[in-house]
Tab-separated table of C-alpha atoms and ligand atoms in Angstrom:
chain	number	residue	atom	x	y	z
A	1	MET	CA	0.000	0.000	0.000
A	2	ARG	CA	1.081	3.565	-0.595
A	3	PHE	CA	-0.092	6.436	1.577
A	4	ALA	CA	-0.065	10.206	1.266
A	5	HIS	CA	3.159	11.926	2.300
A	6	ARG	CA	1.400	14.571	4.314
A	7	LEU	CA	1.199	12.370	7.399
A	8	ASP	CA	4.969	11.913	7.319
A	9	GLN	CA	5.463	15.666	7.352
A	10	VAL	CA	4.157	16.156	10.891
A	11	PRO	CA	5.689	14.652	14.020
A	12	PRO	CA	3.765	11.788	15.679
A	13	TYR	CA	1.103	13.209	17.971
A	14	LEU	CA	2.770	14.070	21.257
A	15	PHE	CA	0.244	12.501	23.583
A	16	ALA	CA	0.138	9.233	21.664
A	17	GLU	CA	3.795	8.752	22.598
A	18	ILE	CA	3.218	9.690	26.218
A	19	GLU	CA	0.293	7.280	26.447
A	20	ARG	CA	2.370	4.404	25.027
A	21	ARG	CA	5.095	5.112	27.533
A	22	ILE	CA	2.701	5.120	30.495
A	23	GLU	CA	1.224	1.812	29.327
A	24	ARG	CA	4.659	0.197	29.157
A	25	MET	CA	5.631	1.397	32.628
A	26	ARG	CA	2.340	0.329	34.161
A	27	ALA	CA	2.726	-3.082	32.538
A	28	ASP	CA	6.017	-3.300	34.447
A	29	GLY	CA	4.109	-2.760	37.703
A	30	LEU	CA	5.091	0.886	38.334
A	31	ASP	CA	2.584	3.323	39.862
A	32	VAL	CA	3.115	6.053	37.277
A	33	ILE	CA	1.425	9.415	37.715
A	34	SER	CA	0.997	11.236	34.441
A	35	LEU	CA	1.054	15.006	34.558
A	36	GLY	CA	1.628	14.986	30.822
A	37	ILE	CA	-1.833	15.522	29.400
A	38	GLY	CA	-4.299	18.372	29.894
A	39	ASP	CA	-7.455	16.314	30.245
A	40	PRO	CA	-9.606	17.401	33.227
A	41	ASP	CA	-10.188	14.605	35.748
A	42	LEU	CA	-13.425	15.926	37.260
A	43	PRO	CA	-16.936	15.338	35.878
A	44	THR	CA	-18.972	17.544	33.550
A	45	PRO	CA	-21.514	19.711	35.445
A	46	PRO	CA	-24.686	17.671	36.190
A	47	ALA	CA	-26.939	20.289	34.529
A	48	VAL	CA	-25.137	19.679	31.230
A	49	VAL	CA	-25.416	15.892	31.515
A	50	ALA	CA	-29.134	16.219	32.332
A	51	ALA	CA	-29.674	18.525	29.346
A	52	LEU	CA	-28.023	15.983	27.033
A	53	GLN	CA	-30.168	13.195	28.469
A	54	ARG	CA	-33.331	15.214	27.899
A	55	ALA	CA	-32.331	16.319	24.416
A	56	ALA	CA	-31.190	12.853	23.320
A	57	GLY	CA	-34.672	11.565	24.222
A	58	ARG	CA	-36.251	13.940	21.698
A	59	PRO	CA	-36.417	12.262	18.268
A	60	GLU	CA	-36.225	15.599	16.425
A	61	THR	CA	-32.571	15.847	17.556
A	62	HIS	CA	-31.714	12.569	15.822
A	63	ARG	CA	-31.490	13.808	12.248
A	64	TYR	CA	-28.583	15.427	10.433
A	65	PRO	CA	-27.760	18.716	12.109
A	66	SER	CA	-26.960	21.804	10.067
A	67	ASN	CA	-23.451	23.243	9.912
A	68	HIS	CA	-25.000	26.607	10.790
A	69	GLY	CA	-25.856	25.275	14.245
A	70	LEU	CA	-29.147	25.594	16.104
A	71	ALA	CA	-30.481	29.086	16.696
A	72	ASP	CA	-30.583	28.225	20.423
A	73	PHE	CA	-26.891	27.356	20.414
A	74	ARG	CA	-25.851	30.466	18.500
A	75	GLY	CA	-28.054	32.646	20.675
A	76	ALA	CA	-26.546	31.195	23.868
A	77	VAL	CA	-23.021	31.833	22.560
A	78	ALA	CA	-23.913	35.438	21.690
A	79	GLU	CA	-25.355	35.992	25.175
A	80	PHE	CA	-22.322	34.392	26.761
A	81	TYR	CA	-20.054	36.787	24.841
A	82	VAL	CA	-21.999	39.793	26.072
A	83	GLY	CA	-22.115	38.611	29.688
A	84	ARG	CA	-18.586	37.300	29.939
A	85	PHE	CA	-16.606	39.524	27.572
A	86	GLU	CA	-18.849	42.514	26.796
A	87	VAL	CA	-18.607	41.572	23.127
A	88	ASP	CA	-21.520	41.668	20.677
A	89	ILE	CA	-21.521	38.970	18.037
A	90	ASP	CA	-24.294	38.459	15.527
A	91	PRO	CA	-25.720	34.992	16.286
A	92	VAL	CA	-26.855	34.596	12.673
A	93	SER	CA	-23.637	35.315	10.795
A	94	GLU	CA	-20.747	35.468	13.257
A	95	VAL	CA	-20.712	32.052	14.950
A	96	ILE	CA	-20.976	28.349	14.087
A	97	PRO	CA	-20.375	25.223	16.200
A	98	VAL	CA	-17.144	23.242	15.808
A	99	LEU	CA	-16.425	19.677	16.912
A	100	GLY	CA	-13.953	20.754	19.582
A	101	GLY	CA	-11.336	23.465	19.350
A	102	LYS	CA	-8.802	21.083	17.833
A	103	GLU	CA	-10.969	20.399	14.823
A	104	ALA	CA	-11.313	24.121	14.182
A	105	VAL	CA	-7.661	24.996	14.814
A	106	ALA	CA	-6.546	22.388	12.290
A	107	HIS	CA	-9.284	22.803	9.685
A	108	VAL	CA	-9.327	26.599	9.606
A	109	ALA	CA	-5.986	26.243	7.832
A	110	LEU	CA	-7.752	24.469	4.949
A	111	ALA	CA	-10.110	27.412	4.628
A	112	CYS	CA	-7.347	30.050	4.683
A	113	LEU	CA	-4.194	28.610	3.159
A	114	ASP	CA	-3.087	27.583	-0.312
A	115	PRO	CA	0.148	25.757	-1.103
A	116	GLY	CA	2.936	28.324	-0.917
A	117	ASP	CA	1.192	30.407	1.736
A	118	ILE	CA	2.634	30.730	5.212
A	119	ALA	CA	1.007	30.177	8.582
A	120	LEU	CA	2.517	32.024	11.545
A	121	ALA	CA	2.413	29.751	14.576
A	122	PRO	CA	3.519	30.235	18.183
A	123	ASP	CA	6.508	28.129	19.244
A	124	PRO	CA	6.057	26.408	21.652
A	125	GLY	CA	2.424	25.877	20.731
A	126	TYR	CA	-0.461	23.484	20.412
A	127	PRO	CA	0.611	20.958	17.729
A	128	PRO	CA	-2.366	21.471	15.303
A	129	TYR	CA	-1.089	25.033	14.585
A	130	THR	CA	1.561	23.195	12.604
A	131	SER	CA	-0.241	20.105	11.331
A	132	GLY	CA	-3.270	22.026	9.988
A	133	PRO	CA	-1.166	24.273	7.746
A	134	VAL	CA	1.082	21.380	6.669
A	135	PHE	CA	-1.987	19.378	5.598
A	136	ALA	CA	-3.081	22.449	3.620
A	137	GLY	CA	0.259	22.317	1.756
A	138	ALA	CA	1.393	25.590	3.342
A	139	ASP	CA	4.649	26.433	5.138
A	140	VAL	CA	4.862	27.215	8.844
A	141	HIS	CA	6.923	30.062	10.233
A	142	TYR	CA	7.440	29.743	13.973
A	143	LEU	CA	7.022	32.725	16.271
A	144	PRO	CA	9.193	32.035	19.338
A	145	LEU	CA	7.561	32.618	22.731
A	146	GLN	CA	10.277	33.519	25.170
A	147	LYS	CA	10.342	34.564	28.769
A	148	ASP	CA	12.064	37.857	27.875
A	149	ASN	CA	9.033	38.739	25.747
A	150	ALA	CA	6.530	37.596	28.381
A	151	PHE	CA	5.826	34.694	25.983
A	152	MET	CA	4.319	37.050	23.346
A	153	PRO	CA	5.411	36.664	19.698
A	154	ASP	CA	7.480	39.546	18.375
A	155	LEU	CA	5.455	40.393	15.277
A	156	ASP	CA	7.937	43.108	14.264
A	157	ALA	CA	10.661	40.458	13.960
A	158	ILE	CA	8.840	38.603	11.169
A	159	PRO	CA	10.865	39.096	7.960
A	160	PRO	CA	8.953	41.217	5.399
A	161	GLY	CA	8.994	38.438	2.761
A	162	THR	CA	7.485	36.006	5.262
A	163	ALA	CA	4.840	38.493	6.398
A	164	ALA	CA	3.898	39.100	2.766
A	165	ARG	CA	3.245	35.373	2.198
A	166	ALA	CA	1.493	34.852	5.551
A	167	ASN	CA	-2.237	34.303	5.330
A	168	LEU	CA	-2.916	32.935	8.812
A	169	LEU	CA	-1.706	34.108	12.211
A	170	TYR	CA	-2.448	31.839	15.188
A	171	PHE	CA	-2.152	33.018	18.776
A	172	ASN	CA	-3.453	31.660	22.046
A	173	TYR	CA	-3.944	33.391	25.424
A	174	PRO	CA	-4.096	32.167	28.115
A	175	ASN	CA	-1.388	30.102	26.540
A	176	ASN	CA	-0.712	26.414	26.318
A	177	PRO	CA	1.976	25.386	27.190
A	178	THR	CA	3.531	28.471	28.818
A	179	GLY	CA	0.573	29.459	31.018
A	180	ALA	CA	1.191	33.085	29.957
A	181	VAL	CA	-1.676	35.546	29.815
A	182	VAL	CA	-1.945	38.170	27.113
A	183	ALA	CA	0.259	41.234	27.589
A	184	ASP	CA	-1.279	44.684	27.284
A	185	GLY	CA	-1.322	45.735	23.660
A	186	PHE	CA	-0.616	42.341	22.075
A	187	PHE	CA	-4.120	41.796	20.686
A	188	GLU	CA	-3.993	45.345	19.256
A	189	ARG	CA	-0.640	44.567	17.629
A	190	ALA	CA	-2.122	41.368	16.149
A	191	VAL	CA	-4.994	43.384	14.617
A	192	ALA	CA	-2.548	45.926	13.179
A	193	PHE	CA	-0.328	43.168	11.752
A	194	ALA	CA	-3.303	41.354	10.199
A	195	ARG	CA	-4.545	44.597	8.636
A	196	LYS	CA	-1.159	45.578	7.278
A	197	HIS	CA	-0.416	42.171	5.756
A	198	ASP	CA	-3.957	41.135	4.897
A	199	THR	CA	-3.640	38.059	7.088
A	200	VAL	CA	-6.424	36.159	8.852
A	201	ALA	CA	-5.921	36.387	12.639
A	202	ILE	CA	-7.131	33.360	14.594
A	203	HIS	CA	-7.194	33.476	18.355
A	204	ASP	CA	-7.434	30.135	20.117
A	205	SER	CA	-9.201	30.863	23.396
A	206	ALA	CA	-9.366	27.326	24.794
A	207	TYR	CA	-8.316	28.509	28.281
A	208	THR	CA	-10.046	31.834	28.932
A	209	GLU	CA	-12.233	30.300	31.646
A	210	ILE	CA	-9.472	28.757	33.773
A	211	ALA	CA	-7.871	31.670	35.610
A	212	PHE	CA	-6.757	32.543	39.119
A	213	ASP	CA	-6.230	35.261	41.674
A	214	GLY	CA	-9.035	37.459	40.309
A	215	TYR	CA	-7.681	37.582	36.742
A	216	ARG	CA	-10.367	37.350	33.998
A	217	PRO	CA	-8.834	36.664	30.565
A	218	PRO	CA	-10.247	38.819	27.761
A	219	SER	CA	-11.655	37.750	24.409
A	220	PHE	CA	-9.651	38.789	21.340
A	221	LEU	CA	-12.963	39.893	19.850
A	222	ALA	CA	-13.124	42.712	22.412
A	223	THR	CA	-10.150	44.347	20.669
A	224	PRO	CA	-11.102	47.178	18.298
A	225	GLY	CA	-10.930	45.902	14.716
A	226	ALA	CA	-10.644	42.212	15.675
A	227	THR	CA	-13.802	41.143	13.868
A	228	GLU	CA	-12.557	42.876	10.714
A	229	VAL	CA	-9.475	40.671	10.581
A	230	GLY	CA	-10.250	37.397	12.230
A	231	ALA	CA	-12.044	35.056	14.544
A	232	GLU	CA	-11.779	33.265	17.848
A	233	ILE	CA	-12.019	29.537	18.507
A	234	PHE	CA	-13.617	28.708	21.844
A	235	SER	CA	-13.944	25.329	23.538
A	236	LEU	CA	-16.081	23.997	26.363
A	237	SER	CA	-13.485	21.267	27.007
A	238	LYS	CA	-11.400	22.742	29.773
A	239	GLY	CA	-13.715	25.105	31.635
A	240	TRP	CA	-16.615	22.682	31.849
A	241	ASN	CA	-14.704	19.348	31.975
A	242	MET	CA	-16.068	18.349	28.577
A	243	THR	CA	-13.054	17.129	26.612
A	244	GLY	CA	-14.890	13.985	25.511
A	245	TRP	CA	-17.936	15.876	24.253
A	246	ARG	CA	-16.169	17.720	21.402
A	247	ILE	CA	-17.950	21.064	21.676
A	248	GLY	CA	-16.692	24.472	20.677
A	249	TRP	CA	-17.353	27.278	18.231
A	250	ILE	CA	-15.682	29.734	15.939
A	251	ALA	CA	-16.901	33.307	16.283
A	252	GLY	CA	-15.917	36.600	14.724
A	253	ASN	CA	-15.505	37.858	11.175
A	254	ALA	CA	-18.580	36.794	9.192
A	255	GLU	CA	-16.587	35.947	6.070
A	256	VAL	CA	-14.162	33.719	7.994
A	257	VAL	CA	-17.109	32.011	9.709
A	258	GLU	CA	-18.951	31.511	6.418
A	259	ARG	CA	-15.850	30.168	4.625
A	260	TYR	CA	-15.302	27.800	7.504
A	261	ARG	CA	-18.914	26.665	7.398
A	262	ARG	CA	-18.581	25.991	3.665
A	263	LEU	CA	-15.470	23.924	4.277
A	264	LYS	CA	-17.250	21.947	6.965
A	265	THR	CA	-20.225	21.141	4.777
A	266	ASN	CA	-17.657	19.029	2.892
A	267	LEU	CA	-16.055	17.455	5.952
A	268	ASP	CA	-18.755	16.752	8.520
A	269	SER	CA	-22.475	17.181	8.912
A	270	GLY	CA	-22.487	19.450	11.918
A	271	MET	CA	-22.757	18.876	15.646
A	272	PHE	CA	-25.415	16.525	17.095
A	273	ASP	CA	-28.329	18.808	18.003
A	274	ALA	CA	-28.592	17.231	21.463
A	275	LEU	CA	-24.975	18.213	22.124
A	276	GLN	CA	-25.719	21.774	21.047
A	277	LEU	CA	-28.586	21.876	23.549
A	278	ALA	CA	-26.259	20.525	26.255
A	279	ALA	CA	-23.851	23.349	25.347
A	280	VAL	CA	-26.690	25.830	25.891
A	281	ALA	CA	-27.080	24.398	29.419
A	282	ALA	CA	-23.323	24.816	30.005
A	283	LEU	CA	-23.493	28.470	28.939
A	284	THR	CA	-26.618	29.262	30.964
A	285	GLU	CA	-27.335	26.961	33.912
A	286	ALA	CA	-23.640	26.081	34.451
A	287	ARG	CA	-22.152	29.402	33.390
A	288	ASP	CA	-20.230	29.856	36.643
A	289	PHE	CA	-18.908	26.306	36.773
A	290	PRO	CA	-15.468	27.240	35.333
A	291	ARG	CA	-14.906	29.528	38.318
A	292	GLU	CA	-15.298	26.514	40.622
A	293	MET	CA	-12.863	24.558	38.456
A	294	SER	CA	-10.435	27.461	38.534
A	295	GLU	CA	-10.442	27.300	42.324
A	296	VAL	CA	-9.591	23.569	42.166
A	297	TYR	CA	-6.675	24.264	39.803
A	298	ARG	CA	-5.501	27.199	41.918
A	299	ARG	CA	-5.165	24.929	44.916
A	300	ARG	CA	-3.328	22.318	42.896
A	301	ARG	CA	-1.114	24.983	41.313
A	302	ASP	CA	0.000	26.239	44.715
A	303	LEU	CA	0.650	22.722	45.973
A	304	MET	CA	2.858	21.809	43.021
A	305	ILE	CA	4.669	25.160	42.996
A	306	ASP	CA	5.575	24.591	46.665
A	307	ALA	CA	6.943	21.127	45.856
A	308	LEU	CA	9.015	22.482	42.961
A	309	ARG	CA	10.413	25.271	45.099
A	310	THR	CA	11.281	22.717	47.791
A	311	ILE	CA	13.665	21.041	45.354
A	312	GLY	CA	15.233	24.347	44.397
A	313	LEU	CA	13.413	25.211	41.179
A	314	ASP	CA	12.450	28.781	40.397
A	315	ALA	CA	8.778	27.960	39.721
A	316	GLN	CA	6.400	30.859	39.055
A	317	PRO	CA	2.639	30.408	39.528
A	318	PRO	CA	0.687	31.157	36.317
A	319	LEU	CA	-2.405	33.416	36.342
A	320	ALA	CA	-4.347	31.027	34.104
A	321	THR	CA	-4.435	27.536	32.495
A	322	PRO	CA	-4.057	24.187	34.281
A	323	TYR	CA	-0.352	24.116	33.316
A	324	LEU	CA	2.959	24.963	34.917
A	325	TRP	CA	5.770	25.834	32.506
A	326	ILE	CA	8.933	25.090	34.407
A	327	ARG	CA	12.518	25.990	33.521
A	328	VAL	CA	14.649	22.874	33.942
A	329	PRO	CA	17.553	23.068	36.400
A	330	GLU	CA	21.147	23.863	35.478
A	331	GLY	CA	22.904	20.951	33.812
A	332	HIS	CA	19.734	19.513	32.314
A	333	ASP	CA	17.856	19.841	29.073
A	334	SER	CA	14.141	19.143	28.754
A	335	ALA	CA	14.643	15.482	27.861
A	336	SER	CA	17.115	14.698	30.642
A	337	PHE	CA	14.985	16.425	33.281
A	338	THR	CA	11.875	14.594	32.060
A	339	GLU	CA	13.821	11.328	32.428
A	340	LEU	CA	15.032	12.308	35.896
A	341	VAL	CA	11.489	13.025	37.121
A	342	LEU	CA	10.291	9.767	35.600
A	343	GLU	CA	13.117	7.675	37.052
A	344	GLN	CA	13.152	9.172	40.522
A	345	ALA	CA	9.476	9.996	41.093
A	346	ALA	CA	7.643	7.864	38.485
A	347	VAL	CA	5.945	11.080	37.381
A	348	ILE	CA	5.456	11.964	33.717
A	349	VAL	CA	5.839	15.569	32.622
A	350	SER	CA	5.885	16.846	29.033
A	351	PRO	CA	9.277	17.912	27.661
A	352	GLY	CA	9.035	21.447	26.259
A	353	PRO	CA	10.309	20.655	22.740
A	354	SER	CA	7.229	18.472	22.157
A	355	PHE	CA	5.461	21.809	21.666
A	356	GLY	CA	8.115	23.228	19.322
A	357	PRO	CA	11.866	23.942	19.308
A	358	SER	CA	11.613	27.024	21.546
A	359	GLY	CA	10.231	24.778	24.294
A	360	GLU	CA	13.782	23.512	24.919
A	361	GLY	CA	14.823	24.137	28.499
A	362	TYR	CA	11.304	23.732	29.884
A	363	VAL	CA	8.852	21.035	30.918
A	364	ARG	CA	5.103	21.356	31.183
A	365	ILE	CA	3.275	20.011	34.214
A	366	SER	CA	-0.466	19.514	33.928
A	367	LEU	CA	-2.706	19.861	36.985
A	368	THR	CA	-5.557	17.782	35.593
A	369	VAL	CA	-5.257	14.772	37.924
A	370	PRO	CA	-7.245	14.122	41.116
A	371	ASP	CA	-6.056	16.044	44.208
A	372	GLU	CA	-4.706	12.953	45.973
A	373	ARG	CA	-2.664	11.940	42.912
A	374	LEU	CA	-1.303	15.449	42.541
A	375	GLU	CA	-0.387	15.495	46.234
A	376	GLU	CA	1.314	12.127	45.800
A	377	ALA	CA	3.213	13.384	42.733
A	378	ALA	CA	4.227	16.609	44.499
A	379	GLY	CA	5.330	14.606	47.553
A	380	ARG	CA	7.438	12.240	45.431
A	381	ILE	CA	9.061	15.146	43.587
A	382	ALA	CA	9.761	17.033	46.824
A	383	SER	CA	11.267	14.024	48.569
A	384	SER	CA	13.194	12.318	45.770
A	385	LEU	CA	14.631	15.100	43.610
A	386	ARG	CA	17.357	17.552	44.469
A	387	VAL	CA	18.499	20.027	41.877
A	388	GLU	CA	20.725	23.083	41.685
A	389	SER	CA	18.754	26.254	41.093
A	390	ARG	CA	19.517	28.343	37.992
A	391	ALA	CA	21.154	31.674	38.552
B	401	PLP	C1	-4.250	25.544	23.027
B	401	PLP	C2	-5.346	24.575	22.806
B	401	PLP	N1	-6.249	24.836	21.882
B	401	PLP	C3	-7.257	24.012	21.616
B	401	PLP	C4	-7.392	22.838	22.318
B	401	PLP	C5	-8.524	21.960	21.883
B	401	PLP	O1	-9.384	21.498	22.791
B	401	PLP	P1	-10.673	20.725	22.305
B	401	PLP	O2	-10.408	20.152	20.948
B	401	PLP	O3	-10.875	19.664	23.332
B	401	PLP	O4	-11.769	21.733	22.257
B	401	PLP	C6	-6.476	22.493	23.295
B	401	PLP	C7	-6.562	21.228	24.018
B	401	PLP	O5	-5.693	20.791	24.718
B	401	PLP	C8	-5.418	23.386	23.548
B	401	PLP	O6	-4.486	23.137	24.465
């Protein structure tokens, strides 16, 4: 058999490798704690489950949905945007459902990019910012996220020839994997860049609802001019513990939304109507649920930060996301420190370069495991590892 080359052009999916590794170690009898994957451990809010049960019992939900989405779904998203972000979106033309943020992040590239175009993607970043454009036959230009820049891409550093060929700019705040929150002025700079270079700006807002210490992450769409140049991809996965449900939306510029809808009429037949009605329950009856989840992650964040400081690491608590982005100690690179944590504490963390070359020198720790497992992991790290702190 012969297969398309495009699958060979992207690295194997990061979490598939981590999962294989955990399986092997568990088969050897080790009690491995994985802090590698950002998959919330706690259940979906009961009001959402009940809404799905009710809706699934209604035969009119059983037919092909429309890629436009139900009016109830679009209306609930529009109301959510007003209440949460003070942003007005037109529920008729400026939003459609997507089958999880990942689907949209990857597929939006097929709607925006031709072979020879360039996608600008944060590095480190969520892997589909690379695979989507590669599948579209486009080239990817990495935008390094570095501590010195508060993990914001330096848009002025993009070479003019690259900017001229760029037709898609991805960015993501609060950020996976760095945990950074958007710096003042960055969204405005993204709008200006997109205008100047006629580039579609796509903000991935998968983590706006998981935030701590009173911080409330903004929507990109609240930035003046944002809906002229781009759109935002939102997901219910993290805030509402709904990773398995595959529910999100793309909202913003009506032309981007319509192009994306046209693409999707060729790829899938929309989101199960009962799921859309469950999403309405998440956005109405369970609207404040993500705040409760944020409190859970805040507690876990503080616990793990304490453990990391105990062993001499300079660990800074993030203001958002269920992730800690930790500089590895002197004398280590990401891979060797990942191995050390695995060997000495039987804890899996993600090496930074799995998110892109600029992740070297870091590991990502995910807080999405039950409290007692996180305490156990923190305890093992604090008692078994000793490292020299970086200057
Ligand atoms: C940055 C980022 N964007 C999007 C997603 C997609 O989430 P989902 O496809 O579950 O909506 C994730 C999931 O980990 C993510 O980290």
